[in-house]
Coordinates of C-alpha atoms in Angstrom, one line a residue:
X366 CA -3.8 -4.2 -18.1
X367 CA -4.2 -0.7 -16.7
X368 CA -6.7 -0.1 -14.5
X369 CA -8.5 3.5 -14.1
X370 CA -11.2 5.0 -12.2
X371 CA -13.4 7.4 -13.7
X372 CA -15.6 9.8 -12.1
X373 CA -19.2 9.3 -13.1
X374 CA -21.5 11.7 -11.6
X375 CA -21.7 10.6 -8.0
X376 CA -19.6 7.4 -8.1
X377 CA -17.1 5.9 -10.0
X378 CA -16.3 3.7 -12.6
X379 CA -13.4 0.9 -13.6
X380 CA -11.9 1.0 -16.5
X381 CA -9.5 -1.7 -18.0
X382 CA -7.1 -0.2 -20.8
X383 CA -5.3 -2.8 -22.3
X384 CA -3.5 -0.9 -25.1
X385 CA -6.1 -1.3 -27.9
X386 CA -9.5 -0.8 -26.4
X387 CA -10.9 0.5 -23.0
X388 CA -13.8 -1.6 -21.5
X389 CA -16.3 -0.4 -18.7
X390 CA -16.1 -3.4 -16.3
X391 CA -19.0 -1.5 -14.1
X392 CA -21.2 -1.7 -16.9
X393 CA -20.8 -5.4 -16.4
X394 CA -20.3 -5.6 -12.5
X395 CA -21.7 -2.3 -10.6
X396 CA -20.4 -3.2 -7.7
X397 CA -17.0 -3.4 -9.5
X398 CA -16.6 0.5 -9.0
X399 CA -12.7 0.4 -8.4
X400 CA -9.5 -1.5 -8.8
X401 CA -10.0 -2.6 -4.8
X402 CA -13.4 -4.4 -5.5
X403 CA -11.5 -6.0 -8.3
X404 CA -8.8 -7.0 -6.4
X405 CA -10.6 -8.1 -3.4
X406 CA -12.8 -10.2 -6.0
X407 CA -9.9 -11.9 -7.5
X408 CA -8.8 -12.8 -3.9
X409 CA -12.1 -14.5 -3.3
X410 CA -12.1 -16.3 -7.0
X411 CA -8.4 -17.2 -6.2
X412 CA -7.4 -15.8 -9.4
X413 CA -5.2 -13.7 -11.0
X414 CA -6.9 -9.3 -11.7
X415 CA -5.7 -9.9 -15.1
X416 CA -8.1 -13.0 -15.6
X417 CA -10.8 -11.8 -14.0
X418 CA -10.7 -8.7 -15.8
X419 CA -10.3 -10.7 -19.7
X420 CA -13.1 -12.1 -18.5
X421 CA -15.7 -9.4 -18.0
X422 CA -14.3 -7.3 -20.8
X423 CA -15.6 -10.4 -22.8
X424 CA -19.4 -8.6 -22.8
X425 CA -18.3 -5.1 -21.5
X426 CA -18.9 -2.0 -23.4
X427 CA -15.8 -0.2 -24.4
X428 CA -15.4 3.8 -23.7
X429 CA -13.3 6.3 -26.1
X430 CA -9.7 5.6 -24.4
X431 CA -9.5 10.1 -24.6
X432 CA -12.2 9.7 -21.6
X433 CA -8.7 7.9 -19.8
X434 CA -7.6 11.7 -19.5
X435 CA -10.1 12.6 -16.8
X436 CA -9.0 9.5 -14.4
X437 CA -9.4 10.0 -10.6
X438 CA -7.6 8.8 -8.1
X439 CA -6.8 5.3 -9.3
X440 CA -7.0 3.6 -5.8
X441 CA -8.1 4.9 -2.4
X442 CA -5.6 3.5 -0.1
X443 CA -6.0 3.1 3.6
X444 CA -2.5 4.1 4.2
X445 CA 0.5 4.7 2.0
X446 CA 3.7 4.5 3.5
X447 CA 7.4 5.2 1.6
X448 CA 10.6 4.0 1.8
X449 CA 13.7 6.2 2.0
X450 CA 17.3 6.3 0.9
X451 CA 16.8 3.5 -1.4
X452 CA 18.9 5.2 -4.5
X453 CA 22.5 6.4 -3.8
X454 CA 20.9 10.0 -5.2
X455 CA 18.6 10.1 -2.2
X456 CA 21.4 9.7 0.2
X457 CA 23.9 12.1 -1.4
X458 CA 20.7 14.6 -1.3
X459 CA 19.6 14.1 2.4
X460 CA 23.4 14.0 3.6
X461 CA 23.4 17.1 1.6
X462 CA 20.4 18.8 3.5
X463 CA 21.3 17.7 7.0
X464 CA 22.9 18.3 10.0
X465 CA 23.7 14.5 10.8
X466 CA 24.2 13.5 7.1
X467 CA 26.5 9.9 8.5
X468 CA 22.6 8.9 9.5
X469 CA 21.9 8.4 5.8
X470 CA 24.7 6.7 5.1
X471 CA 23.8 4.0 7.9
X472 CA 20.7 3.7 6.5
X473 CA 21.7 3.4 2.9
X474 CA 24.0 0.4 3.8
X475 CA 22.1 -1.5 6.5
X476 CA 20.2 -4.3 5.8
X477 CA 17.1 -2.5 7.4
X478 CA 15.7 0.0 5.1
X479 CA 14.0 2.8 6.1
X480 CA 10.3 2.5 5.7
X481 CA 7.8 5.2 7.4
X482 CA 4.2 6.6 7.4
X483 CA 3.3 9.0 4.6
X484 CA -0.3 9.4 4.5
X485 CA -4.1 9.1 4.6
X486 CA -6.8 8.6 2.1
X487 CA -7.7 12.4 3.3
X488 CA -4.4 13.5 2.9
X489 CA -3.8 11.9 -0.8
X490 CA -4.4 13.3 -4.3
X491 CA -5.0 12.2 -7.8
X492 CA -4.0 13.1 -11.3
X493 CA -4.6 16.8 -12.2
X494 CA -5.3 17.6 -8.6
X495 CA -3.1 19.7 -6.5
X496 CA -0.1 18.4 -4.5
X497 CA 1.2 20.9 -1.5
X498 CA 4.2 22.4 -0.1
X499 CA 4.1 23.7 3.9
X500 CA 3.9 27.9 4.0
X501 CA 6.1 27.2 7.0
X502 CA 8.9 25.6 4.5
X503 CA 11.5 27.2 2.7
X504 CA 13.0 24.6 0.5
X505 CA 9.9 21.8 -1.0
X506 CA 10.9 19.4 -4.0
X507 CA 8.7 16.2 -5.3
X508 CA 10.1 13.2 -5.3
X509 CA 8.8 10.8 -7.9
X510 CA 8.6 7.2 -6.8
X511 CA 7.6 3.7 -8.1
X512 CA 4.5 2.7 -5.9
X513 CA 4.1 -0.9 -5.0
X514 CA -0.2 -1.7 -4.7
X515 CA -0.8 -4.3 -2.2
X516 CA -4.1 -6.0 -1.5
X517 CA -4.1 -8.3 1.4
X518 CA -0.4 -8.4 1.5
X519 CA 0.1 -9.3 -2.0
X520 CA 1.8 -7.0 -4.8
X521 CA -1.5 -6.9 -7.6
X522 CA -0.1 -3.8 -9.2
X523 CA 2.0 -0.7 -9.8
X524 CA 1.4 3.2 -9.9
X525 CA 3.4 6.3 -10.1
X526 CA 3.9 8.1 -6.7
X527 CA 4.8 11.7 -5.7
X528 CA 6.2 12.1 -2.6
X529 CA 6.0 16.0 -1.7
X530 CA 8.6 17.1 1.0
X531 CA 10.0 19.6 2.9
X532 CA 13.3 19.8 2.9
X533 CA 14.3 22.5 4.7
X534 CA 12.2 20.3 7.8
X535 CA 13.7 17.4 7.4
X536 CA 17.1 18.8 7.5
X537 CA 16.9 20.4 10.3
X538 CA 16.1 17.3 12.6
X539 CA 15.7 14.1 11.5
X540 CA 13.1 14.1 13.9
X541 CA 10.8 16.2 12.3
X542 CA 10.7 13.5 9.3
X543 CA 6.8 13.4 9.9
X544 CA 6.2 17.0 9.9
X545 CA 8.2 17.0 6.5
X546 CA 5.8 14.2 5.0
X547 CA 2.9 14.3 5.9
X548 CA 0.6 16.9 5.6
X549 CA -2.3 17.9 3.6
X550 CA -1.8 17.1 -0.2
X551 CA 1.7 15.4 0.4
X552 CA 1.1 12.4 -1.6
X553 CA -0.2 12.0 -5.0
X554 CA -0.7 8.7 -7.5
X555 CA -1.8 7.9 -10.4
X556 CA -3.1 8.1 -13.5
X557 CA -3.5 4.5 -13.1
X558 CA -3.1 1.0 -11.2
X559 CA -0.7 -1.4 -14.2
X560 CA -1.6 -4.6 -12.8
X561 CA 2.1 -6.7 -11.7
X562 CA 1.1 -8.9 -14.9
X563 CA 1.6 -6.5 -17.5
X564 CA 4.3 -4.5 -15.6
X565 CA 7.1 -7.4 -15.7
X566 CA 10.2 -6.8 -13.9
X567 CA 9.5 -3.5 -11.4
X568 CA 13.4 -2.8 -11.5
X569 CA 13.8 -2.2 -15.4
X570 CA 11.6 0.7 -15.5
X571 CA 12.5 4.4 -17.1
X572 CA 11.0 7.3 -14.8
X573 CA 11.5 10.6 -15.7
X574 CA 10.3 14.2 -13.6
X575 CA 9.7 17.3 -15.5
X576 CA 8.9 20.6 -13.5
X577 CA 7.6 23.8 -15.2
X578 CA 6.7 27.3 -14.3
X579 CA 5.1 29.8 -16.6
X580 CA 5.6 27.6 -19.3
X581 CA 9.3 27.3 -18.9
X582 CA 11.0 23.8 -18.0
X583 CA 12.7 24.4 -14.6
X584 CA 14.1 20.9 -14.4
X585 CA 14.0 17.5 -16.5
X586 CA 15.7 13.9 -15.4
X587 CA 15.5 10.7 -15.9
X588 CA 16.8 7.6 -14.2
X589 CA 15.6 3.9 -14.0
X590 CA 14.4 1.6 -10.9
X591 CA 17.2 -0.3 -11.7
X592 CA 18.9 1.9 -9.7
X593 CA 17.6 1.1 -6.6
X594 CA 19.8 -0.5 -4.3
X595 CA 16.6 -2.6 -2.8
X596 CA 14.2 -5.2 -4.3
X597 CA 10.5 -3.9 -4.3
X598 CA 10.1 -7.7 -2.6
X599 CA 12.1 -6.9 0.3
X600 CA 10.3 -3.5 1.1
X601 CA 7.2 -5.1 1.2
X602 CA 8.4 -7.8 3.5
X603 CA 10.0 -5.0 5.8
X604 CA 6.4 -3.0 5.6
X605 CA 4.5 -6.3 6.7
X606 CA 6.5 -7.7 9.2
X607 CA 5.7 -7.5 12.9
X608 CA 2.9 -5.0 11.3
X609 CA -1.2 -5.4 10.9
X610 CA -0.8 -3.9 7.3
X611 CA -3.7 -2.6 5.7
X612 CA -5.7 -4.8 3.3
X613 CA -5.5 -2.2 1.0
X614 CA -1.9 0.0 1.1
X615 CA 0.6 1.6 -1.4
X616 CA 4.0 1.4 -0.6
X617 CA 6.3 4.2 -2.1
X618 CA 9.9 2.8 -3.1
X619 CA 11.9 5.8 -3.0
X620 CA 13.0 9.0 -4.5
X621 CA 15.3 8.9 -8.0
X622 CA 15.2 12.3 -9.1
X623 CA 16.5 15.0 -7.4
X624 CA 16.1 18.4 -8.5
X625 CA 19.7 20.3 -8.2
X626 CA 20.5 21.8 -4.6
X627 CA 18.8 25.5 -4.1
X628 CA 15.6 24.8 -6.7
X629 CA 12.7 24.8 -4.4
X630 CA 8.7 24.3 -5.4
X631 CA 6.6 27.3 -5.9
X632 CA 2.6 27.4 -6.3
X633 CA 1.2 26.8 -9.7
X634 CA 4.4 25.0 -10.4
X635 CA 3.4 21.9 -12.8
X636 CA 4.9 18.4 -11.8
X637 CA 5.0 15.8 -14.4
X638 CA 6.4 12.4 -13.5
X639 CA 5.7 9.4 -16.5
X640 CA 7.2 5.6 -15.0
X641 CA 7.5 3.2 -18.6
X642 CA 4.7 0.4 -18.4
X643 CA 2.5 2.2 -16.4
X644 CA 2.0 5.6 -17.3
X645 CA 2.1 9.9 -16.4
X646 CA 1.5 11.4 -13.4
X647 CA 0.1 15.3 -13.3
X648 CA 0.2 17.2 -10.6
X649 CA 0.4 21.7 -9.9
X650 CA 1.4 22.6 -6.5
X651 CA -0.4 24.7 -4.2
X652 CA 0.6 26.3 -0.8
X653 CA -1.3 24.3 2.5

């Protein structure tokens, strides 16, 4: 199943899509207002979101799956955190941008990925809402990632992440990684939470980026997580070890596409990045 949240007047409401029909699960469970009380439900019931789901859509009314166009913010995360140089195209493009570029090629081959903070509930957006690049950057791409949704530890699901960055920052010093990722609007996800279920095998998927401005298609790629040189099992294990993890994180996997050397964001650019199984991903950019 998918799983989307809905605005409805003051609150929210769950939605399970699962291909044929859309069913209000709020309708049936108010305090079931978004796929964390869902999750954290299943916890309790020791059963699988999926289930638990099948089973309230059993008496829940369905909704016109169109209404799936307006989803929020699928998940409000406590923290999202990303990992980096996980796709030989990542490397080549921060060896590319930096000073130090053997650092990535360390990383790339150690057995210790790279795995750092990337932001706050206040600093993430949702579908059709603006992502940001810095005024005080020169060079900003997206990078469109597979994002892992944990609940107490535990992978319950998938979304589609955009992890906006500076470039021209990060390049400079590798120090200034945090300054290059996070910020207001860095971080987006969405349109939806596909449970693990009905996603299968995270490292088969098709992702593909398309950027636009004034109408015209500035850059289009497409690549698969197959690609990835790490499991999505052994990021999460890296994330939690030795770490109080929230009970409610996304983890980012990694960046795939990368627009060609020189192309740099500009406000009311469109961002449009689609992941197979789970769904597309919105976003115009705006200058913070």
């Amino acid at each position: 199943m998918r799983y989307h949240r809905l605005p409805d007047g003051d609150g929210y409401r769950l939605i399970a899509d699962d291909g044929d029909a859309a069913y209000d699960l709020t309708a049936v469970k108010p305090r079931l207002n978004g796929f964390t009380e869902l999750a954290a439900a299943a916890n309790v019931a020791d059963t699988r979101v999926d289930k638990l789901a099948e089973t309230l859509a059993e008496t829940a009314p369905t909704v016109d799956r169109e209404a799936l166009a307006d989803s929020a913010l699928p998940i409000v995360p406590d923290e999202v955190w990303a990992a980096g140089v996980t796709y030989e195209i990542s490397e080549e493009a921060r060896e590319a941008e930096s000073g130090m570029p053997e650092m990535y090629v360390q990383v790339y081959e150690a057995e210790r990925p790279e795995i750092f903070f990337k932001a706050t509930p206040s600093r993430t957006v949702g579908p059709d809402e603006s992502v940001g690049i810095r005024a005080d950057s020169a060079w900003d791409v997206p990078e469109p990632e597979l994002g892992i949704v944990l609940y107490d530890g535990e992978i319950v699901g998938y979304t589609v992440g955009n992890d906006m960055s500076s470039r021209s920052i990060e390049g400079e010093n590798p120090l200034y990684l945090p300054q290059a990722k996070v910020y207001d609007k860095c971080c987006s996800l969405g349109p939806c939470i596909a449970s693990a279920e009905s996603v299968g095998d995270p490292h088969e998927l098709t992702m593909t980026m398309e950027i636009s401005r004034d109408g015209e298609t500035l850059y289009e790629g497409e690549t698969s997580t197959g690609e990835m040189d790490r499991s999505c099992e052994e990021l999460v294990e890296y994330w939690c070890d030795h770490n109080s993890v929230p009970q409610n994180g996304v983890l980012l996997t990694g960046t795939s596409l990368v627009p060609d050397e020189g192309f740099t964001l500009r406000p009311d650019d469109e961002v449009r990045i689609e992941i197979d199984r789970i769904g597309e991903l919105v976003n115009t950019v705006v200058e913070v």
